[in-house]
C-alpha positions as a Markdown table, in Angstrom:
| # | Residue | x | y | z |
|---|---|---|---|---|
| 1 | Unk | 120.6 | 129.7 | 136.1 |
| 2 | Unk | 123.3 | 129.7 | 139.1 |
| 3 | Unk | 124.6 | 132.8 | 141.0 |
| 4 | Unk | 128.7 | 132.7 | 140.5 |
| 5 | Unk | 131.4 | 132.7 | 138.0 |
| 6 | Unk | 134.5 | 130.7 | 138.4 |
| 7 | Unk | 137.7 | 130.9 | 137.5 |
| 8 | Unk | 141.3 | 129.1 | 138.4 |
| 9 | Unk | 143.9 | 131.3 | 140.3 |
| 10 | Unk | 146.6 | 129.7 | 138.0 |
| 11 | Unk | 147.9 | 130.5 | 134.8 |
| 12 | Unk | 150.5 | 129.3 | 133.0 |
| 13 | Unk | 152.0 | 133.1 | 132.8 |
| 14 | Unk | 151.7 | 134.6 | 136.1 |
| 15 | Unk | 152.0 | 132.1 | 138.7 |
| 16 | Unk | 155.3 | 133.1 | 140.7 |
| 17 | Unk | 154.3 | 134.0 | 143.8 |
| 18 | Unk | 157.0 | 133.6 | 146.1 |
| 19 | Unk | 158.6 | 137.0 | 146.4 |
| 20 | Unk | 158.3 | 139.6 | 148.8 |
| 21 | Unk | 157.5 | 143.0 | 147.1 |
| 22 | Unk | 159.3 | 146.3 | 148.7 |
| 23 | Unk | 157.6 | 147.7 | 152.0 |
| 24 | Unk | 154.3 | 149.4 | 151.0 |
| 25 | Unk | 152.1 | 151.2 | 153.1 |
| 26 | Unk | 149.8 | 149.5 | 155.6 |
| 27 | Unk | 146.1 | 149.7 | 154.5 |
| 28 | Unk | 144.0 | 150.1 | 157.7 |
| 29 | Unk | 141.1 | 147.8 | 157.5 |
| 30 | Unk | 139.5 | 149.1 | 160.9 |
| 31 | Unk | 136.3 | 150.0 | 160.5 |
| 32 | Unk | 134.6 | 152.0 | 163.3 |
| 33 | Unk | 131.5 | 150.2 | 164.5 |
| 34 | Unk | 127.7 | 151.6 | 164.1 |
| 35 | Unk | 126.7 | 151.8 | 168.2 |
| 36 | Unk | 123.5 | 150.7 | 167.3 |
| 37 | Unk | 124.5 | 147.1 | 165.9 |
| 38 | Unk | 126.8 | 146.4 | 168.9 |
| 39 | Unk | 128.4 | 144.0 | 166.6 |
| 40 | Unk | 132.4 | 142.5 | 166.5 |
| 41 | Unk | 134.4 | 143.8 | 163.8 |
| 42 | Unk | 137.1 | 141.7 | 162.8 |
| 43 | Unk | 140.1 | 143.6 | 161.7 |
| 44 | Unk | 142.0 | 142.2 | 159.0 |
| 45 | Unk | 144.7 | 144.7 | 158.5 |
| 46 | Unk | 147.6 | 142.7 | 159.4 |
| 47 | Unk | 146.2 | 140.0 | 157.7 |
| 48 | Unk | 145.6 | 141.5 | 154.1 |
| 49 | Unk | 149.0 | 143.1 | 154.7 |
| 50 | Unk | 150.6 | 139.7 | 155.1 |
| 51 | Unk | 149.4 | 138.5 | 152.1 |
| 52 | Unk | 149.5 | 141.6 | 149.8 |
| 53 | Unk | 153.6 | 141.6 | 151.1 |
| 54 | Unk | 153.9 | 138.2 | 148.8 |
| 55 | Unk | 152.3 | 140.3 | 145.7 |
| 56 | Unk | 154.7 | 140.4 | 142.8 |
| 57 | Unk | 153.8 | 143.2 | 140.8 |
| 58 | Unk | 153.4 | 142.9 | 136.8 |
| 59 | Unk | 151.6 | 139.2 | 137.7 |
| 60 | Unk | 148.0 | 138.5 | 137.8 |
| 61 | Unk | 147.3 | 140.8 | 135.8 |
| 62 | Unk | 144.6 | 139.6 | 133.9 |
| 63 | Unk | 143.1 | 137.8 | 136.6 |
| 64 | Unk | 142.5 | 141.2 | 138.3 |
| 65 | Unk | 141.3 | 142.6 | 135.0 |
| 66 | Unk | 138.8 | 140.0 | 134.7 |
| 67 | Unk | 137.5 | 140.5 | 138.0 |
| 68 | Unk | 137.1 | 144.5 | 137.4 |
| 69 | Unk | 135.8 | 144.0 | 134.5 |
| 70 | Unk | 133.2 | 141.5 | 136.3 |
| 71 | Unk | 132.6 | 144.6 | 139.1 |
| 72 | Unk | 131.5 | 146.8 | 136.7 |
| 73 | Unk | 129.3 | 144.6 | 134.2 |
| 74 | Unk | 128.1 | 147.0 | 131.6 |
| 75 | Unk | 125.0 | 144.5 | 132.2 |
| 76 | Unk | 124.4 | 145.8 | 135.4 |
| 77 | Unk | 123.5 | 149.6 | 133.8 |
| 78 | Unk | 121.1 | 148.1 | 131.0 |
| 79 | Unk | 119.4 | 146.6 | 134.5 |
| 80 | Unk | 118.2 | 150.3 | 134.7 |
| 81 | Unk | 114.4 | 149.6 | 135.8 |
| 82 | Unk | 115.5 | 146.7 | 138.1 |
| 83 | Unk | 112.7 | 146.3 | 141.2 |
| 84 | Unk | 115.9 | 144.8 | 143.3 |
| 85 | Unk | 114.1 | 141.8 | 144.7 |
| 86 | Unk | 114.0 | 138.8 | 142.4 |
| 87 | Unk | 115.3 | 140.5 | 139.6 |
| 88 | Unk | 118.6 | 140.0 | 138.0 |
| 89 | Unk | 119.7 | 139.6 | 134.0 |
| 90 | Unk | 120.6 | 136.3 | 133.3 |
| 91 | Unk | 124.3 | 137.2 | 131.8 |
| 92 | Unk | 125.2 | 139.5 | 135.4 |
| 93 | Unk | 126.2 | 136.6 | 137.7 |
| 94 | Unk | 127.0 | 138.2 | 140.9 |
| 95 | Unk | 129.5 | 135.9 | 142.6 |
| 96 | Unk | 132.9 | 135.5 | 141.6 |
| 97 | Unk | 134.6 | 132.2 | 143.0 |
| 98 | Unk | 138.3 | 132.2 | 142.3 |
| 99 | Unk | 139.2 | 128.5 | 142.7 |
| 100 | Unk | 143.2 | 127.2 | 143.3 |
| 101 | Unk | 145.1 | 124.9 | 145.2 |
| 102 | Unk | 147.0 | 125.1 | 148.3 |
| 103 | Unk | 150.0 | 127.8 | 147.7 |
| 104 | Unk | 148.0 | 128.9 | 144.0 |
| 105 | Unk | 148.0 | 132.7 | 145.4 |
| 106 | Unk | 144.2 | 133.3 | 145.7 |
| 107 | Unk | 144.4 | 135.2 | 149.3 |
| 108 | Unk | 147.2 | 136.8 | 147.2 |
| 109 | Unk | 144.4 | 138.1 | 144.8 |
| 110 | Unk | 142.5 | 138.9 | 147.3 |
| 111 | Unk | 144.6 | 141.3 | 149.4 |
| 112 | Unk | 145.3 | 143.5 | 145.8 |
| 113 | Unk | 141.7 | 143.1 | 145.4 |
| 114 | Unk | 141.1 | 145.3 | 148.3 |
| 115 | Unk | 143.6 | 147.2 | 148.0 |
| 116 | Unk | 142.7 | 148.4 | 144.7 |
| 117 | Unk | 138.6 | 148.5 | 145.6 |
| 118 | Unk | 139.1 | 149.9 | 149.1 |
| 119 | Unk | 138.2 | 153.5 | 148.1 |
| 120 | Unk | 135.7 | 152.3 | 145.1 |
| 121 | Unk | 133.6 | 149.5 | 145.4 |
| 122 | Unk | 134.8 | 147.4 | 148.2 |
| 123 | Unk | 132.1 | 147.5 | 151.1 |
| 124 | Unk | 133.3 | 144.4 | 153.4 |
| 125 | Unk | 136.0 | 141.9 | 153.6 |
| 126 | Unk | 136.0 | 138.4 | 155.7 |
| 127 | Unk | 139.6 | 136.2 | 155.8 |
| 128 | Unk | 138.5 | 132.7 | 156.6 |
| 129 | Unk | 140.9 | 131.0 | 159.2 |
| 130 | Unk | 140.3 | 127.3 | 160.5 |
| 131 | Unk | 142.2 | 128.2 | 163.3 |
| 132 | Unk | 139.4 | 130.8 | 164.4 |
| 133 | Unk | 136.1 | 129.0 | 165.0 |
| 134 | Unk | 134.1 | 131.4 | 166.3 |
| 135 | Unk | 135.3 | 134.1 | 163.9 |
| 136 | Unk | 134.2 | 131.7 | 160.7 |
| 137 | Unk | 131.1 | 131.3 | 162.2 |
| 138 | Unk | 127.8 | 132.0 | 159.7 |
| 139 | Unk | 126.7 | 134.8 | 162.1 |
| 140 | Unk | 129.9 | 136.3 | 163.6 |
| 141 | Unk | 130.5 | 136.6 | 159.3 |
| 142 | Unk | 126.9 | 138.3 | 158.3 |
| 143 | Unk | 127.4 | 140.8 | 161.3 |
| 144 | Unk | 131.1 | 141.6 | 160.5 |
| 145 | Unk | 130.6 | 142.4 | 157.5 |
| 146 | Unk | 127.2 | 144.4 | 158.0 |
| 147 | Unk | 129.2 | 146.8 | 160.3 |
| 148 | Unk | 131.5 | 147.4 | 157.8 |
| 149 | Unk | 128.7 | 148.1 | 155.0 |
| 150 | Unk | 127.3 | 150.4 | 157.7 |
| 151 | Unk | 130.5 | 152.2 | 157.9 |
| 152 | Unk | 131.1 | 152.3 | 153.8 |
| 153 | Unk | 127.8 | 153.0 | 152.8 |
| 154 | Unk | 125.5 | 155.4 | 154.3 |
| 155 | Unk | 122.6 | 154.6 | 152.2 |
| 156 | Unk | 123.1 | 150.8 | 154.2 |
| 157 | Unk | 123.4 | 152.7 | 157.1 |
| 158 | Unk | 120.0 | 154.1 | 157.1 |
| 159 | Unk | 118.2 | 151.5 | 155.2 |
| 160 | Unk | 119.2 | 149.5 | 158.9 |
| 161 | Unk | 118.4 | 152.3 | 161.2 |
| 162 | Unk | 115.0 | 150.8 | 161.8 |
| 163 | Unk | 116.2 | 147.2 | 162.4 |
| 164 | Unk | 114.2 | 145.1 | 164.8 |
| 165 | Unk | 117.0 | 144.4 | 167.3 |
| 166 | Unk | 114.7 | 142.2 | 169.3 |
| 167 | Unk | 113.9 | 139.7 | 166.2 |
| 168 | Unk | 117.7 | 139.9 | 165.3 |
| 169 | Unk | 118.9 | 138.5 | 169.1 |
| 170 | Unk | 115.9 | 136.0 | 168.8 |
| 171 | Unk | 117.5 | 134.7 | 165.6 |
| 172 | Unk | 121.0 | 134.6 | 166.8 |
| 173 | Unk | 120.2 | 133.0 | 170.1 |
| 174 | Unk | 118.1 | 130.2 | 168.2 |
| 175 | Unk | 121.4 | 130.1 | 165.5 |
| 176 | Unk | 118.9 | 130.6 | 162.4 |
| 177 | Unk | 121.7 | 132.2 | 160.3 |
| 178 | Unk | 119.0 | 132.7 | 157.6 |
| 179 | Unk | 117.1 | 134.6 | 159.6 |
| 180 | Unk | 120.2 | 137.0 | 160.7 |
| 181 | Unk | 121.4 | 137.2 | 157.0 |
| 182 | Unk | 117.5 | 138.1 | 156.2 |
| 183 | Unk | 117.8 | 141.1 | 158.7 |
| 184 | Unk | 121.1 | 142.3 | 158.0 |
| 185 | Unk | 121.1 | 141.6 | 154.4 |
| 186 | Unk | 117.8 | 140.9 | 152.2 |
| 187 | Unk | 115.6 | 143.4 | 154.2 |
| 188 | Unk | 117.4 | 146.4 | 154.4 |
| 189 | Unk | 119.7 | 146.7 | 151.1 |
| 190 | Unk | 116.3 | 145.7 | 149.1 |
| 191 | Unk | 115.4 | 149.0 | 150.5 |
| 192 | Unk | 117.4 | 150.6 | 149.2 |
| 193 | Unk | 117.8 | 152.6 | 145.4 |
| 194 | Unk | 120.9 | 151.9 | 143.7 |
| 195 | Unk | 124.2 | 153.6 | 144.3 |
| 196 | Unk | 123.9 | 156.1 | 141.4 |
| 197 | Unk | 127.2 | 158.5 | 140.8 |
| 198 | Unk | 127.1 | 162.1 | 139.3 |
| 199 | Unk | 126.2 | 160.4 | 135.8 |
| 200 | Unk | 123.7 | 158.5 | 137.3 |
| 201 | Unk | 125.2 | 155.1 | 136.7 |
| 202 | Unk | 124.8 | 152.4 | 139.1 |
| 203 | Unk | 128.2 | 151.7 | 141.1 |
| 204 | Unk | 128.2 | 148.5 | 142.0 |
| 205 | Unk | 129.5 | 147.3 | 146.0 |
| 206 | Unk | 131.6 | 144.6 | 146.4 |
| 207 | Unk | 131.8 | 142.4 | 149.2 |
| 208 | Unk | 135.2 | 140.0 | 149.8 |
| 209 | Unk | 135.4 | 136.2 | 151.3 |
| 210 | Unk | 138.3 | 134.4 | 151.5 |
| 211 | Unk | 139.4 | 131.0 | 151.8 |
| 212 | Unk | 135.7 | 129.8 | 152.1 |
| 213 | Unk | 136.8 | 126.2 | 152.2 |
| 214 | Unk | 138.5 | 127.0 | 156.1 |
| 215 | Unk | 135.1 | 127.6 | 157.7 |
| 216 | Unk | 134.9 | 124.8 | 159.9 |
| 217 | Unk | 132.9 | 121.9 | 158.8 |
| 218 | Unk | 130.2 | 122.5 | 161.2 |
| 219 | Unk | 129.2 | 125.9 | 159.9 |
| 220 | Unk | 130.3 | 125.7 | 156.0 |
| 221 | Unk | 127.3 | 123.7 | 154.6 |
| 222 | Unk | 125.1 | 126.5 | 156.8 |
| 223 | Unk | 126.7 | 129.3 | 155.2 |
| 224 | Unk | 126.7 | 127.9 | 151.7 |
| 225 | Unk | 123.2 | 127.3 | 152.0 |
| 226 | Unk | 123.1 | 130.9 | 153.1 |
| 227 | Unk | 125.0 | 132.0 | 149.8 |
| 228 | Unk | 122.3 | 130.1 | 147.7 |
| 229 | Unk | 119.2 | 130.8 | 148.8 |
| 230 | Unk | 120.0 | 134.0 | 150.5 |
| 231 | Unk | 122.2 | 135.7 | 147.6 |
| 232 | Unk | 119.6 | 135.5 | 144.4 |
| 233 | Unk | 117.2 | 137.7 | 146.8 |
| 234 | Unk | 119.7 | 140.5 | 146.8 |
| 235 | Unk | 120.1 | 143.2 | 144.3 |
| 236 | Unk | 122.1 | 143.1 | 141.6 |
| 237 | Unk | 124.3 | 145.8 | 142.4 |
| 238 | Unk | 125.9 | 143.9 | 145.4 |
| 239 | Unk | 128.4 | 141.3 | 144.4 |
| 240 | Unk | 130.5 | 138.4 | 146.1 |
| 241 | Unk | 133.8 | 138.1 | 145.5 |
| 242 | Unk | 135.2 | 134.6 | 147.4 |
| 243 | Unk | 138.2 | 132.0 | 147.0 |
| 244 | Unk | 138.4 | 128.5 | 147.9 |
| 245 | Unk | 139.8 | 125.2 | 146.7 |
| 246 | Unk | 137.5 | 124.0 | 144.5 |
| 247 | Unk | 135.8 | 121.5 | 146.8 |
| 248 | Unk | 132.7 | 119.6 | 145.4 |
| 249 | Unk | 130.6 | 121.3 | 148.2 |
| 250 | Unk | 131.3 | 124.4 | 147.6 |
| 251 | Unk | 130.8 | 123.9 | 143.3 |
| 252 | Unk | 127.7 | 122.3 | 144.2 |
| 253 | Unk | 126.0 | 125.4 | 146.2 |
| 254 | Unk | 127.7 | 128.1 | 144.2 |
| 255 | Unk | 126.3 | 126.4 | 141.0 |
| 256 | Unk | 122.7 | 125.3 | 141.9 |
| 257 | Unk | 119.7 | 126.4 | 140.1 |
| 258 | Unk | 118.5 | 129.4 | 141.4 |
| 259 | Unk | 114.8 | 131.1 | 140.4 |
């Protein structure tokens, strides 16, 4: 089975996005770093605010409902006895991919989703931009999102407390992004018990990556390999929302068969 669902950003009934909304308070996405991790955590406050400024109230309702229904999928609650690693209900796809041509509003959907889920499921986010190659390298994205999770998810912060910093430095120096992902995502997240609410229901956690196609080609395939080979190793309550143009190479990796 593959890890991903796909939907198009464009629909016939709510595709008109060329309007500025009334001024809204800017949602701060600034995250205080964990001193132990010493990572550069990217601040996307202004990026998100810029895109959100073009969200037209009343549009994208069906898209947002589809996304939030996926986040809160009832199949996750049926997986009460999962042993995190390798266990995945086939109907519980953990990656949601929104595709569309340039200018169809993918980043606007992302910014609205961040606003909606910031105080709920959201634990990490990244806006890719082709003009900033270093910020969009695989290690940079992995470390920045890890730092956000450390600030937003206390259980993760505890699980990463015994991180082997020397091993992480070696993997970073070698350019071994898969090892960096293993150390910062696979190992600590599989140590954790699923986050639950007061009623004992599993609380899904969301990571958002916008404009995946803007990652420089030098790093894109490397990052896609991490999603294909690494994401299936994470517990099913960790969900990934991504947007991009519908490039064949992205589809190839997201819809590859994983065990």
